[in-house]
Amino acid sequence: MRLLEKGGLFLVCGVSFAKPDWPRRSDIWHSLHTVLAKGKATVEEKGILLCSLLHSFGLDAYCVMGSCTADSGANHGVVWCVSLTPGMEWGAGEGVVLWDPLGGGRYDNLNASVRDIPLNTVGCIFNKNNFLANIQASDAIGHVRFDIGNPRHWKAMGSAMVQPVAESLTPSSGPIPLLPSTHNVFQIEQAVEDTLRALVVEHRRHLGLYTLWDESLGFILSSALSAYETERIVGVTVGNADFQHSVKRAVPEGNTFKGFPVQFVHRDPARMMGALKASTVAQDILATRGVRKTPVVC
């Protein structure tokens, strides 16, 4: 990081971290070992961690320093990741995949989805072997060409300056050991489900409704839950046709199946129930009436 500051490349990249009237401060990016030990990371550290993971899986990955628009409307600096597929026309947007380390978004068709990408500008890209500053006429994401071998579009820092920094950041103790989680995820999952079921029963009781749980249908829905989680992780939908076929067989003729897939980033059943009550679709399911009532939590 000292190299980047001494080289003045933050100015070249067009990413402003401070204004003249702001207090002078020093940005420190911790090593990956420190980030994992702390269990938390800054925006920049999350981007570097994701880039390292992508690189370790064999992708030609780079950190992308640029800017996004905050909810307040102001621009702020961010670090995303980009992976480049060998042999593709990077300049035309083919073979270029952008990764959002904060929101989990993956954008692999820049020409078609550039308006949906919450990244505004690209100032520079770097990994442990290269540092390239964007010198194109426009740094707007819709105009940036990722043909990193084109000297008219990208200015590369000399390897003599990059290599010493890369060597100094390489852990001397070898790979970082990752310890298994101390949480019993199956026990936590069952506790959350039991509590959420009780909240659903209580909510329906106040509506004057009785609740029955269909365990067989719940088992079928578990395959959909697994597919949703896989889609969230890898961006590919699997088994959807098989799931639809199973549901059609499980739901009696004349009955209607309704589902409300939702993801939570916490383990608080009360907050989950509050979110369900705030949704019109979920409210309709919670207030289901009929001869056979089968709300299911999975």
Coordinates of N, CA and C in Angstrom, one line a residue, residues 214 217 220 245-258 292 294:
D214 N -47.8 -29.7 6.8 CA -47.6 -30.9 5.9 C -46.1 -31.2 5.8
L217 N -44.9 -32.2 2.2 CA -44.7 -31.0 1.3 C -43.4 -30.2 1.7
I220 N -40.4 -31.8 0.2 CA -40.3 -31.4 -1.2 C -39.7 -30.0 -1.4
H245 N -42.5 -30.3 -10.9 CA -43.2 -31.6 -11.1 C -43.6 -32.2 -9.8
S246 N -42.7 -32.2 -8.8 CA -42.9 -32.8 -7.5 C -44.1 -32.1 -6.8
V247 N -44.1 -30.7 -6.9 CA -45.2 -30.0 -6.3 C -46.5 -30.3 -6.9
K248 N -46.6 -30.4 -8.2 CA -47.8 -30.7 -8.9 C -48.4 -32.1 -8.4
R249 N -47.5 -33.0 -8.2 CA -47.9 -34.3 -7.7 C -48.4 -34.3 -6.2
A250 N -47.8 -33.4 -5.4 CA -48.1 -33.3 -4.0 C -49.3 -32.5 -3.7
V251 N -49.6 -31.6 -4.5 CA -50.8 -30.7 -4.2 C -52.0 -31.3 -4.9
P252 N -53.1 -31.6 -4.1 CA -54.3 -32.2 -4.6 C -55.0 -31.4 -5.6
E253 N -55.7 -32.0 -6.5 CA -56.4 -31.3 -7.6 C -57.4 -30.4 -7.0
G254 N -57.5 -29.2 -7.5 CA -58.5 -28.2 -7.0 C -57.8 -27.3 -5.9
N255 N -56.6 -27.6 -5.5 CA -55.9 -26.8 -4.5 C -54.8 -25.9 -5.2
T256 N -54.4 -24.9 -4.5 CA -53.5 -23.9 -5.1 C -52.2 -23.9 -4.2
F257 N -51.0 -24.0 -4.9 CA -49.8 -23.9 -4.2 C -49.2 -22.4 -4.3
K258 N -48.9 -21.8 -3.2 CA -48.3 -20.5 -3.2 C -47.0 -20.5 -2.4
R292 N -58.1 -27.7 3.4 CA -56.8 -28.3 3.8 C -55.8 -27.1 3.9
T294 N -52.1 -25.9 4.7 CA -50.8 -26.5 4.8 C -49.7 -25.5 4.7

